[in-house]
Amino acid sequence: STTDAGGAPTGSKTIGVSIADQKSLFYIAAADGMKAAAEEAGYTLVLESADNDATRQVNQVQNLLTQQVGVLIYTPQDATAAGAGVRLANDAGVPVVALDQKPETDDVEISTFIATDSVKAAYDVCTWMFEQMGGEGDIAVLQGPLGATAELQRTEGCKKALAENPGINAVQWESAGWDETQAFDTTQNILTAHPELKAVFGESDAMALGAAKAAQQAGRTGMVFAGIDGFPTMFTAISDGLTQATMAQQPYMMGKLAVENAIQLLEGGADLPQDQYQDAVLVTGDNVAENDPTKFYGPEAARN
Amino acid sequence: MAASPRTGAGLVCTGLTKQYGGVTVVNDIDIALVPGRVVGLVGENGAGKSTTSGMIAGLVQPDRGSMTIDGDPYEPRSPGDALKAGVVLIHQEIRMVRELTVAENIFIGRLPMRGGRVDRARMNEEAADVLARLGSRVDPRQRIDELSIAAQQEIEIARALSRKPRFVIFDEPSASLGKSETARVFDQIEALKAGGAGIVYISHRIEEITRLSDAIVCLRDGHLAARWDTGDVSREAIVRAMVGRDFTYGHGTPPEAGNRTVIEVSGLGRTGAFEGIDFAVRAGEILGVAGLVGAGRTEVVRTLAGADRATEGRIVVDGEDTVIRSPQDAIRAGIAMVPEDRKSQGLLLARDSMDNMTLPWQRHLSRRGIVTRSALTATYRRFREELDIRGQADVAVAHLSGGNQQKVLLAKWLVHQPKVLILDEPTRGVDVGAKMTIYAAIRRLAEDGVAVIVVSSELEEVLGLSHRVLVMAEGRPQGILDRADATPEAVMRLALPQHADATHI
Amino acid sequence: MTVSDPSTTAAGATAASPATIAARTVPADRREPRAWKKWAGRVPGPLVGLVVIFVLLSILSPYFLTSRNLLNIVTQISAVGIMSVGALMVIIIGGIDLSVGATLALSSMVMGYLFSYSGMPFELALVLGLAVGALIGLLNGILVTVGRLQPFIATLATMSAATGLAVFITGGNTVNGFPEWFVSLTRLSIAGIPVQGLILLAVFLLAAFWLRLRPGGRALYAIGGNEEVARLSGIPVRRTKLVVYTLAGLLAALGGLLVTSRLDSAQPTAGAADLLNVIAVVVIGGASLAGGTGSLLGTFVGLLIIGVLNNGLSLLGVSPNLQPVVLGAVIVAAVLTDRQARKAQSGER
Amino acid sequence: MTVSDPSTTAAGATAASPATIAARTVPADRREPRAWKKWAGRVPGPLVGLVVIFVLLSILSPYFLTSRNLLNIVTQISAVGIMSVGALMVIIIGGIDLSVGATLALSSMVMGYLFSYSGMPFELALVLGLAVGALIGLLNGILVTVGRLQPFIATLATMSAATGLAVFITGGNTVNGFPEWFVSLTRLSIAGIPVQGLILLAVFLLAAFWLRLRPGGRALYAIGGNEEVARLSGIPVRRTKLVVYTLAGLLAALGGLLVTSRLDSAQPTAGAADLLNVIAVVVIGGASLAGGTGSLLGTFVGLLIIGVLNNGLSLLGVSPNLQPVVLGAVIVAAVLTDRQARKAQSGER
Ligand SMILES: Nc1ncnc2c1ncn2[C@@H]1O[C@H](COP(=O)(O)OP(=O)(O)OP(=O)(O)O)[C@@H](O)[C@H]1O
Ligand SMILES: Nc1ncnc2c1ncn2[C@@H]1O[C@H](COP(=O)(O)OP(=O)(O)OP(=O)(O)O)[C@@H](O)[C@H]1O
Ligand SMILES: [Mg+2]
Ligand SMILES: [Mg+2]
C-alpha cells in the first residue's frame, strides 16, 4: 500500500524480520515458523533480535532497511513505541507485517496485523480459573516486567474478569519479571502472608510454573495455577497436575503466516485483511492429551 | 627573644593542641613564623612536628589553641583557607597526582587562565621557570609517574614556591633528596627569607637545622621540650632535648666480617638500566652502595630482589647458581629487600603494623597451614621490643610517624632471618634515635652472619656502616673502596662524572 | 601536661626539665578507647541497619517472624549468597566480576543440555556444568592477568558471550526432568534446616576459613591493598588472581546448580537479575570496590539485608512499583545508620 | 631513568663506552622514545581496534560503507554517547554512576506525565524533565559527598528508586502523542547530518573544552588521581563532585529526551539496557575505573566501537544469540590489539 518512496527494489526476495527477543520461546517459535516458511518458498530471511530494548529495535529496523529488504515483519518490543520502526519502513516504502504487537498510533501504515488477543486470552484463562474456584476466594497475580505491553494487556484482561467476579479477591499483585525463579521466591512470600490463597495467575507459563512449584514445596494442595503461553513444559506440568491451565498461543503458525503474507506483499497484488487475530487455546487437564505442543511451538517443541 | 615577636607580627600560634582517639599528640604548643626568619623544628619520630604543621596549614583542625596573622585571627578550616592566607606546607609525604603533568601538579588548584581557558603555554613556561630556579631539569610537560622520587620532591617544592607564599613550612624536604638538590633547596630558602617570608624547617638532619635556623624549637611527645633563639646550638644539646638523654652519634668500626661468601654477583645487567655489576658479599659483611641520585643503585638491588628481571649476568648464593625471576625466587633464596619507597612498595598503608610485618611470612607463621593470631602477635611483640616501634598497635601504618613506618618495614624483612639483606635508603625520614636503633639492628644482623647491602644517599651513613663501599655512576660500577680508603672525597671522586664541577656538592 | 606554660619554656631557652622526659611513657588511658574502636571495627558492615529492618518487619508483619518464613528466606538467599562469596573474593583483590549471572545460566544450561540432549549420565553432566563455570572464571582470570585487561572489560566480555551461549545451546528451550535425587536436594532439610541453607553456610565457613586463616586466602587482602607491595612480599599475585576468578566462576556454577534443582529446570535467562544484587550484597556488607577490604561476616549481613527486605516488602504487600523505591531508600538508610553508629562508638567526629 | 642531577647529565663521556653512555644519559636519545610514548599516549584508547573493525566490516558487508548506514550509526549511538560523557566525568573523579539508565527513564516519564496527564505546556514539561535528571544526579552527589557512601551503593539506590518511580508515575503506561516539532527533532538533518548527531557532537565538544581547558574541568583529573592532593591544593572537591554527578544526571535526561523523540514515546523501561553499554563505552575508551584517567576522544572511539559493532553484526546477519558472543570476543580483541600496538610503539616490553 505504501510504495511511493520506492526504496525497496522490485524483485527483492529478502524478508527482514525484526523481533523483540530470541530468548523467550514465543518469539523463538515464531522465528522458527518464519524460517520454515521462507525456506519452503525459497526466500531469504534476515532476522534481528532486539533483546527487549525498544531503542535497539529501532536501530535494527534501520539496519534492515539499509540492507534493502523487500518487506518487514515486525514484532515490536512494545506496542506504544512500535510507531517509530514502522514509520522508518513507511518512509523507505517497505511494507510491514506486524506480528504480536502493532503500533497504537494512526499515522503509520501496516499491511496486516497478526496477533493473539492478549487481553482476551488473559480474560478467558482468569474466568476459567475463577470458575474452578467456585466464584470466590483469594488469588494472587504474578505480573511481567512492569510497563511491558504484554504485562499491561494481560493485567487488563485479568482485571476485566475480576470485575465480573466480585467473589474473587486479588489480594496481591507482584512482578516476577517473566522469571521462574523470581516467581518461586515471590510466591513463597505471598503464601506466607496469605495462608488462605486459592489460586495464582501467572501472566506467563514460567511464572505459573514457579508459583506452582513453590506451593508444592510448601505442601499446599488443591490450589489452581494458570498461565498464558502454552509452552511444552506447561503441557507436561498440566498432565502431571502441577498446574491447571494455560492459554496456548500459536507462534509457530503465526510466524509461518507472517512470511506467507510477506511473500504475497512482495509479489504484489495482495489483499490482506487489516487484522488477523489468532485464537489462543485454553489447555486444561481435560484436553491436554488431545493437544500436541508442536502445533503451537513447532517441531522444536517436540524435543522436550 | 627575637623570635618571640612584637605581638602580631607574622603567624603566631598559641596553645595548639590535638588529640587522636584520646591520645594527645600535640600539646599546648606555641610557635611563631616571623617574616625573614627560619624556625628549625626538631623532634623524634612521632613527636608531633607534622601534626603541628598540619594545623598551621589547615589540614588538621586543632582541638584547642589559636592562631593569628599580623594580629588578625587566622582560623583555616581547609588547606584552601591556608593557601589564601599565604600559608603553604611542603608535605613530608610526597603527594602527586600521577595522572597529571609536572606543570599541572605545580599549578594544581590555580591553573593560569587566558580568555577563559587554561593557558598551557604560560603554565609550562612558569613551571619551567620555578623548576629552573631549583636547578631541576624536569620537563614540565612530562607525566609524574615517569619521575623518580627525588624529582617529585622537587616538584612538591616548586609547587610551594610558585605560590609566592608568605609563610612556608618545609616538612622534611631533604629526606628524599641528594646533597646537591638539598643545596639548591637551601638556596631557595635563603631567597624566600630575603624576600621576607616566615619559614619553618623540619628535618632529622641536625646539621641542616643548625645551618639554616634563626631559632630552633624542639618537640618531644607532643610537648614543647626546648627552644633556642639562635641556630647556633650544639648538636649534642639538640639531641639531648629531643630524646631526653645523651646520644652518641657516630659509628664505631664494624665487627670483623666472616670469610664465607654468601652472595656473588657477576656481570649483572639489565638493558637500559645498568650493566657490568660484579661484587661479592661475605657473611657478616656490610657492603655499602654509594652514588648520586639516579646512579642506578636502586635498579641493581631491585634486580637482586627479583622485583625486576636481569637481562644478563649470574647470581650465586651460598655457592649455588640462583635464578631470580620474581620476588618469590629471591625470598626463597634468602634475599630480602627493604625498598626505598615505603609507601608504594613497602607497606600496606591501610593495615596495621602486625599485618605488615607478617605479610611475607604467613606460611612460616602458620601451623598445619593455619595462621593463628597468637603467632602473629608474638612476632609483632618481638619486633616492637627489638626495634622500639612506637605508636598504636592496631592503627593503620598510614597513621604512624615516618620513623616508625620505617621500623615496621625493616621488621618485615627480619621476621625470617635472610641470608642477604638489602636495605635501600634505610633511614629515610628517620630521627636520630631511630637511626641508631636501625644501625644497631643492621650491625646485629651482620654479627649473626647475614650479608648486608646498604644503599644510601647519606654518605655518612654508607661510610659509617660499611666494610666496603661500591660506588656507582650512570648505571656502571666505578669501583669498590675498602673502609679505610672510603673517605667522602674518594667516594665523591668516583661517583661524579669527570667533567662535573664538584662545587655543588 | 608538663610544659603547660610555653612562655616559661621559651624563657628557659635550653633543655627541658626532667619532668618533661617522664611524660614520654604511654599514659594508661590510651588503651581504653582503642578497645572500643577495635570492637566497633569488627562489627560487620551495616549490622545496625539489619537489626532495625528486622525489628521493624517483625512488628509490621505477623508472618515475618514465623519459622517457616525464616526458612523461606534461607532458601531464597542461598544462590545469591553463594555467588556473593565469589564476588567478595574478587572485590577484595580489587577486581570485579560482571559475569556471575551469565556464568550461572551457562553452566546450568550446559549441564541440562548434556544430560537431556546428548544423553550423558547426569552425574557427569553435573560435573561438567561446574567445570564450565570454573572455566569461565579461569578465562576471566587469564584476561585480567595475562591480557592485563581491566576486570570490568574482561568480565563484561565473558558476560556477553556466556549470555549468548546460554540461549544458543538449546535454542532458548528450558531443560526439565532432572533426576529425582537432584531435584529433591533443595527440598530436603537436615535438622530443620534446608540443605541449600547448609550448603550456603558451608561455603561461607570454608571461605571464611580460607580468607582468615590460610596464608593463601589472607594474601587476597594484600593484593587488593597494594599489588606491588604484595608482589615484593613474595605473594604469587598472578596465580592467586587466577584462583580467585576461577573460584568465583565455580561458585556461580554452584549457585546455578541450586537454582536448577530448585525449579527442576535449567533456564537460559536465569541469573540475569542477580548481578547487581550480588555486588550490592558485597558492597552493602562493607567491602570497598577499591579492593583490600571486605569480610564474609559483612557480606552475610549484606545478604540478609537484601534477602529480608525483598521478603518483607512482599509480605507487607507493598505495591510492586514502589518496592524498588523502598529498597533503594532502605539500602541508603541502612548504610548511613550503620556509619553513624560506628562513628559514635569509635569517638570519631 | 630521569637524571635529576645536572652534573650527571653533563657527563658526555666518562669511563663507559660511548654507545652505552648515550643510551643512558644523553637526553636527546631519551627524548626519542618518550616523544613516541607521548604521542601513543594521546592516541585515544583502542583506535587500532576500531580501525580494524571498520575495515573488516567494509569488506564483509556491501551495506556498511554506504552514507545512509553511516548516518544510521550516528543516530543509533547518540543517546548512549551523550550519557557516556556524563559517565566519563564521573569515572574520571573515581566514581561510578549506575543510575544513568534509570534516570533516563524517569526523566522521560516525568516529562511525558506532566505533558500528557497534567496538561502542562510541553516546553515546561520538557524543562522539568531535564530538571528531574539533574536532581537525581545532585542526589547522587549529595549521598556520595555528604553521606560519604560509596558511589556504587549511592547510585545503586537511586537507580532502584528511579526505576520504580518511572513505572509508578503512570502505572506502567507509556506516553505518546508528543508535539510534532519534538518528534521531528530526531528526524531532521542539518547539512546532511542528523540533528541528534549534532547534539552529540556539541556535548562532546563542550565537555572536551571543559575537561581540557577549564580549570574546573581539569580539577576532575586531580580529584580522581589523588583526592587528598586535590583537597590540599585548595580544589573545592565536594562542590566539583556535586557538579559532576549533577551533570551526569542532566546528560542522562538529555539522552532520555532524544530517545523519547525518536520513539515518539516515553517508556518506563527505556534505558534499562544502557547502563552496561555506557560504562563499557567509557572503559573501552581507555578510562580506568580507578579514576584519574580518561579522555573524550577515547570515549568517542569506545562509542564508535560499540556502535559500529552492533550495526555491523546486524548487517552481517549474525545469529542473534551469537551476537553477544561475537561482541564479547571483539571487545577483548579490540582492547588487546590496541595494547599490543601501543606497547610496540612505546617500546615497552
Ligand atoms: N590521623 C591520625 N590518627 C591517629 N594518630 C595519628 C594521626 N596522625 C598522626 N597521628 C599520631 O600522632 C603522632 C604525631 O605524629 P606526627 O606525624 O606529627 O609526628 P612527626 O613528629 O611528624 O614524626 P616524623 O618525624 O616521623 O615525621 C604520632 O604518634 C602519630 O602516630
Ligand atoms: N621502582 C622503580 N620503578 C621504575 N623506575 C624506577 C624505580 N626506581 C627507580 N627508578 C628509575 O630509575 C632511575 C635510576 O635511579 P635509581 O633509583 O636506580 O638510582 P639510585 O642511584 O638508587 O638513585 P635514588 O637515590 O634516586 O634511588 C631513577 O631515576 C628512576 O626514575
Ligand atoms: Mg612528620
Ligand atoms: Mg634509589
PDB file of N, CA and C in Angstrom, chain B residues 121-174:
ATOM      1  N   ALA B 121      50.530  27.209  27.715  1.00  0.00           N
ATOM      2  CA  ALA B 121      51.854  27.719  27.362  1.00  0.00           C
ATOM      3  C   ALA B 121      52.450  28.448  28.569  1.00  0.00           C
ATOM      4  N   ARG B 122      51.619  29.340  29.150  1.00  0.00           N
ATOM      5  CA  ARG B 122      52.142  30.102  30.280  1.00  0.00           C
ATOM      6  C   ARG B 122      52.420  29.181  31.462  1.00  0.00           C
ATOM      7  N   MET B 123      51.530  28.230  31.649  1.00  0.00           N
ATOM      8  CA  MET B 123      51.703  27.306  32.763  1.00  0.00           C
ATOM      9  C   MET B 123      53.027  26.559  32.626  1.00  0.00           C
ATOM     10  N   ASN B 124      53.286  26.047  31.431  1.00  0.00           N
ATOM     11  CA  ASN B 124      54.524  25.300  31.229  1.00  0.00           C
ATOM     12  C   ASN B 124      55.744  26.194  31.395  1.00  0.00           C
ATOM     13  N   GLU B 125      55.578  27.413  30.920  1.00  0.00           N
ATOM     14  CA  GLU B 125      56.681  28.362  30.993  1.00  0.00           C
ATOM     15  C   GLU B 125      57.022  28.681  32.454  1.00  0.00           C
ATOM     16  N   GLU B 126      55.959  29.025  33.194  1.00  0.00           N
ATOM     17  CA  GLU B 126      56.185  29.373  34.597  1.00  0.00           C
ATOM     18  C   GLU B 126      56.705  28.186  35.388  1.00  0.00           C
ATOM     19  N   ALA B 127      56.206  27.007  35.036  1.00  0.00           N
ATOM     20  CA  ALA B 127      56.677  25.812  35.725  1.00  0.00           C
ATOM     21  C   ALA B 127      58.158  25.613  35.443  1.00  0.00           C
ATOM     22  N   ALA B 128      58.525  25.769  34.187  1.00  0.00           N
ATOM     23  CA  ALA B 128      59.928  25.603  33.814  1.00  0.00           C
ATOM     24  C   ALA B 128      60.796  26.596  34.587  1.00  0.00           C
ATOM     25  N   ASP B 129      60.235  27.783  34.747  1.00  0.00           N
ATOM     26  CA  ASP B 129      60.920  28.842  35.481  1.00  0.00           C
ATOM     27  C   ASP B 129      61.234  28.450  36.914  1.00  0.00           C
ATOM     28  N   VAL B 130      60.187  28.036  37.634  1.00  0.00           N
ATOM     29  CA  VAL B 130      60.372  27.648  39.036  1.00  0.00           C
ATOM     30  C   VAL B 130      61.313  26.465  39.131  1.00  0.00           C
ATOM     31  N   LEU B 131      61.129  25.517  38.224  1.00  0.00           N
ATOM     32  CA  LEU B 131      61.977  24.330  38.255  1.00  0.00           C
ATOM     33  C   LEU B 131      63.429  24.717  38.017  1.00  0.00           C
ATOM     34  N   ALA B 132      63.623  25.654  37.104  1.00  0.00           N
ATOM     35  CA  ALA B 132      64.987  26.082  36.813  1.00  0.00           C
ATOM     36  C   ALA B 132      65.625  26.721  38.043  1.00  0.00           C
ATOM     37  N   ARG B 133      64.829  27.479  38.766  1.00  0.00           N
ATOM     38  CA  ARG B 133      65.351  28.081  39.989  1.00  0.00           C
ATOM     39  C   ARG B 133      65.838  27.007  40.952  1.00  0.00           C
ATOM     40  N   LEU B 134      65.132  25.870  40.946  1.00  0.00           N
ATOM     41  CA  LEU B 134      65.552  24.760  41.804  1.00  0.00           C
ATOM     42  C   LEU B 134      66.633  23.926  41.138  1.00  0.00           C
ATOM     43  N   GLY B 135      67.009  24.333  39.942  1.00  0.00           N
ATOM     44  CA  GLY B 135      68.045  23.608  39.235  1.00  0.00           C
ATOM     45  C   GLY B 135      67.562  22.276  38.690  1.00  0.00           C
ATOM     46  N   SER B 136      66.260  22.091  38.622  1.00  0.00           N
ATOM     47  CA  SER B 136      65.738  20.817  38.118  1.00  0.00           C
ATOM     48  C   SER B 136      65.602  20.899  36.616  1.00  0.00           C
ATOM     49  N   ARG B 137      65.868  19.773  35.960  1.00  0.00           N
ATOM     50  CA  ARG B 137      65.780  19.782  34.505  1.00  0.00           C
ATOM     51  C   ARG B 137      64.563  19.019  34.009  1.00  0.00           C
ATOM     52  N   VAL B 138      63.655  18.793  34.917  1.00  0.00           N
ATOM     53  CA  VAL B 138      62.462  18.052  34.529  1.00  0.00           C
ATOM     54  C   VAL B 138      61.654  18.839  33.507  1.00  0.00           C
ATOM     55  N   ASP B 139      61.135  18.116  32.520  1.00  0.00           N
ATOM     56  CA  ASP B 139      60.286  18.739  31.512  1.00  0.00           C
ATOM     57  C   ASP B 139      58.888  18.948  32.105  1.00  0.00           C
ATOM     58  N   PRO B 140      58.395  20.184  32.100  1.00  0.00           N
ATOM     59  CA  PRO B 140      57.091  20.456  32.723  1.00  0.00           C
ATOM     60  C   PRO B 140      55.948  19.675  32.082  1.00  0.00           C
ATOM     61  N   ARG B 141      56.149  19.203  30.860  1.00  0.00           N
ATOM     62  CA  ARG B 141      55.062  18.518  30.179  1.00  0.00           C
ATOM     63  C   ARG B 141      55.055  17.014  30.436  1.00  0.00           C
ATOM     64  N   GLN B 142      56.061  16.583  31.193  1.00  0.00           N
ATOM     65  CA  GLN B 142      56.184  15.163  31.475  1.00  0.00           C
ATOM     66  C   GLN B 142      55.120  14.719  32.466  1.00  0.00           C
ATOM     67  N   ARG B 143      54.760  13.442  32.392  1.00  0.00           N
ATOM     68  CA  ARG B 143      53.836  12.934  33.398  1.00  0.00           C
ATOM     69  C   ARG B 143      54.591  12.527  34.653  1.00  0.00           C
ATOM     70  N   ILE B 144      53.935  12.701  35.792  1.00  0.00           N
ATOM     71  CA  ILE B 144      54.580  12.462  37.070  1.00  0.00           C
ATOM     72  C   ILE B 144      55.091  11.027  37.217  1.00  0.00           C
ATOM     73  N   ASP B 145      54.334  10.077  36.719  1.00  0.00           N
ATOM     74  CA  ASP B 145      54.721   8.701  37.017  1.00  0.00           C
ATOM     75  C   ASP B 145      55.983   8.257  36.288  1.00  0.00           C
ATOM     76  N   GLU B 146      56.549   9.161  35.482  1.00  0.00           N
ATOM     77  CA  GLU B 146      57.825   8.808  34.843  1.00  0.00           C
ATOM     78  C   GLU B 146      58.998   9.303  35.675  1.00  0.00           C
ATOM     79  N   LEU B 147      58.736   9.925  36.822  1.00  0.00           N
ATOM     80  CA  LEU B 147      59.797  10.592  37.565  1.00  0.00           C
ATOM     81  C   LEU B 147      60.235   9.833  38.808  1.00  0.00           C
ATOM     82  N   SER B 148      61.482  10.084  39.194  1.00  0.00           N
ATOM     83  CA  SER B 148      61.986   9.488  40.425  1.00  0.00           C
ATOM     84  C   SER B 148      61.439  10.259  41.625  1.00  0.00           C
ATOM     85  N   ILE B 149      61.617   9.665  42.784  1.00  0.00           N
ATOM     86  CA  ILE B 149      61.118  10.304  43.997  1.00  0.00           C
ATOM     87  C   ILE B 149      61.760  11.664  44.209  1.00  0.00           C
ATOM     88  N   ALA B 150      63.062  11.722  43.970  1.00  0.00           N
ATOM     89  CA  ALA B 150      63.764  12.983  44.191  1.00  0.00           C
ATOM     90  C   ALA B 150      63.173  14.078  43.306  1.00  0.00           C
ATOM     91  N   ALA B 151      62.921  13.720  42.065  1.00  0.00           N
ATOM     92  CA  ALA B 151      62.350  14.702  41.154  1.00  0.00           C
ATOM     93  C   ALA B 151      60.965  15.125  41.632  1.00  0.00           C
ATOM     94  N   GLN B 152      60.220  14.174  42.152  1.00  0.00           N
ATOM     95  CA  GLN B 152      58.889  14.511  42.641  1.00  0.00           C
ATOM     96  C   GLN B 152      58.961  15.452  43.833  1.00  0.00           C
ATOM     97  N   GLN B 153      59.935  15.202  44.684  1.00  0.00           N
ATOM     98  CA  GLN B 153      60.103  16.077  45.845  1.00  0.00           C
ATOM     99  C   GLN B 153      60.399  17.503  45.385  1.00  0.00           C
ATOM    100  N   GLU B 154      61.187  17.614  44.348  1.00  0.00           N
ATOM    101  CA  GLU B 154      61.497  18.947  43.826  1.00  0.00           C
ATOM    102  C   GLU B 154      60.247  19.621  43.284  1.00  0.00           C
ATOM    103  N   ILE B 155      59.390  18.817  42.690  1.00  0.00           N
ATOM    104  CA  ILE B 155      58.154  19.389  42.162  1.00  0.00           C
ATOM    105  C   ILE B 155      57.258  19.858  43.294  1.00  0.00           C
ATOM    106  N   GLU B 156      57.257  19.080  44.350  1.00  0.00           N
ATOM    107  CA  GLU B 156      56.499  19.463  45.538  1.00  0.00           C
ATOM    108  C   GLU B 156      56.966  20.843  46.032  1.00  0.00           C
ATOM    109  N   ILE B 157      58.281  21.020  46.019  1.00  0.00           N
ATOM    110  CA  ILE B 157      58.829  22.304  46.471  1.00  0.00           C
ATOM    111  C   ILE B 157      58.507  23.408  45.468  1.00  0.00           C
ATOM    112  N   ALA B 158      58.627  23.062  44.210  1.00  0.00           N
ATOM    113  CA  ALA B 158      58.314  24.042  43.168  1.00  0.00           C
ATOM    114  C   ALA B 158      56.871  24.505  43.284  1.00  0.00           C
ATOM    115  N   ARG B 159      55.988  23.558  43.612  1.00  0.00           N
ATOM    116  CA  ARG B 159      54.580  23.877  43.766  1.00  0.00           C
ATOM    117  C   ARG B 159      54.402  24.952  44.851  1.00  0.00           C
ATOM    118  N   ALA B 160      55.126  24.752  45.939  1.00  0.00           N
ATOM    119  CA  ALA B 160      55.003  25.704  47.039  1.00  0.00           C
ATOM    120  C   ALA B 160      55.586  27.057  46.648  1.00  0.00           C
ATOM    121  N   LEU B 161      56.763  27.036  46.045  1.00  0.00           N
ATOM    122  CA  LEU B 161      57.429  28.299  45.711  1.00  0.00           C
ATOM    123  C   LEU B 161      56.620  29.107  44.715  1.00  0.00           C
ATOM    124  N   SER B 162      55.996  28.407  43.780  1.00  0.00           N
ATOM    125  CA  SER B 162      55.285  29.116  42.726  1.00  0.00           C
ATOM    126  C   SER B 162      54.079  29.865  43.277  1.00  0.00           C
ATOM    127  N   ARG B 163      53.686  29.542  44.493  1.00  0.00           N
ATOM    128  CA  ARG B 163      52.556  30.265  45.090  1.00  0.00           C
ATOM    129  C   ARG B 163      52.988  31.592  45.705  1.00  0.00           C
ATOM    130  N   LYS B 164      54.292  31.863  45.674  1.00  0.00           N
ATOM    131  CA  LYS B 164      54.824  33.076  46.289  1.00  0.00           C
ATOM    132  C   LYS B 164      54.272  33.249  47.700  1.00  0.00           C
ATOM    133  N   PRO B 165      54.579  32.311  48.545  1.00  0.00           N
ATOM    134  CA  PRO B 165      53.933  32.264  49.852  1.00  0.00           C
ATOM    135  C   PRO B 165      54.516  33.281  50.836  1.00  0.00           C
ATOM    136  N   ARG B 166      53.721  33.631  51.836  1.00  0.00           N
ATOM    137  CA  ARG B 166      54.206  34.471  52.929  1.00  0.00           C
ATOM    138  C   ARG B 166      54.804  33.621  54.042  1.00  0.00           C
ATOM    139  N   PHE B 167      54.227  32.445  54.211  1.00  0.00           N
ATOM    140  CA  PHE B 167      54.729  31.538  55.237  1.00  0.00           C
ATOM    141  C   PHE B 167      54.878  30.155  54.627  1.00  0.00           C
ATOM    142  N   VAL B 168      56.030  29.554  54.864  1.00  0.00           N
ATOM    143  CA  VAL B 168      56.263  28.234  54.285  1.00  0.00           C
ATOM    144  C   VAL B 168      56.721  27.278  55.368  1.00  0.00           C
ATOM    145  N   ILE B 169      56.145  26.095  55.338  1.00  0.00           N
ATOM    146  CA  ILE B 169      56.605  25.047  56.240  1.00  0.00           C
ATOM    147  C   ILE B 169      57.218  23.946  55.393  1.00  0.00           C
ATOM    148  N   PHE B 170      58.483  23.684  55.610  1.00  0.00           N
ATOM    149  CA  PHE B 170      59.154  22.587  54.911  1.00  0.00           C
ATOM    150  C   PHE B 170      59.173  21.388  55.842  1.00  0.00           C
ATOM    151  N   ASP B 171      58.352  20.370  55.547  1.00  0.00           N
ATOM    152  CA  ASP B 171      58.346  19.178  56.396  1.00  0.00           C
ATOM    153  C   ASP B 171      59.272  18.131  55.793  1.00  0.00           C
ATOM    154  N   GLU B 172      60.482  18.080  56.292  1.00  0.00           N
ATOM    155  CA  GLU B 172      61.497  17.129  55.835  1.00  0.00           C
ATOM    156  C   GLU B 172      61.664  17.095  54.324  1.00  0.00           C
ATOM    157  N   PRO B 173      61.977  18.213  53.727  1.00  0.00           N
ATOM    158  CA  PRO B 173      62.129  18.214  52.271  1.00  0.00           C
ATOM    159  C   PRO B 173      63.357  17.445  51.826  1.00  0.00           C
ATOM    160  N   SER B 174      64.325  17.327  52.683  1.00  0.00           N
ATOM    161  CA  SER B 174      65.585  16.749  52.244  1.00  0.00           C
ATOM    162  C   SER B 174      65.610  15.238  52.315  1.00  0.00           C
TER     163      SER B 174
END
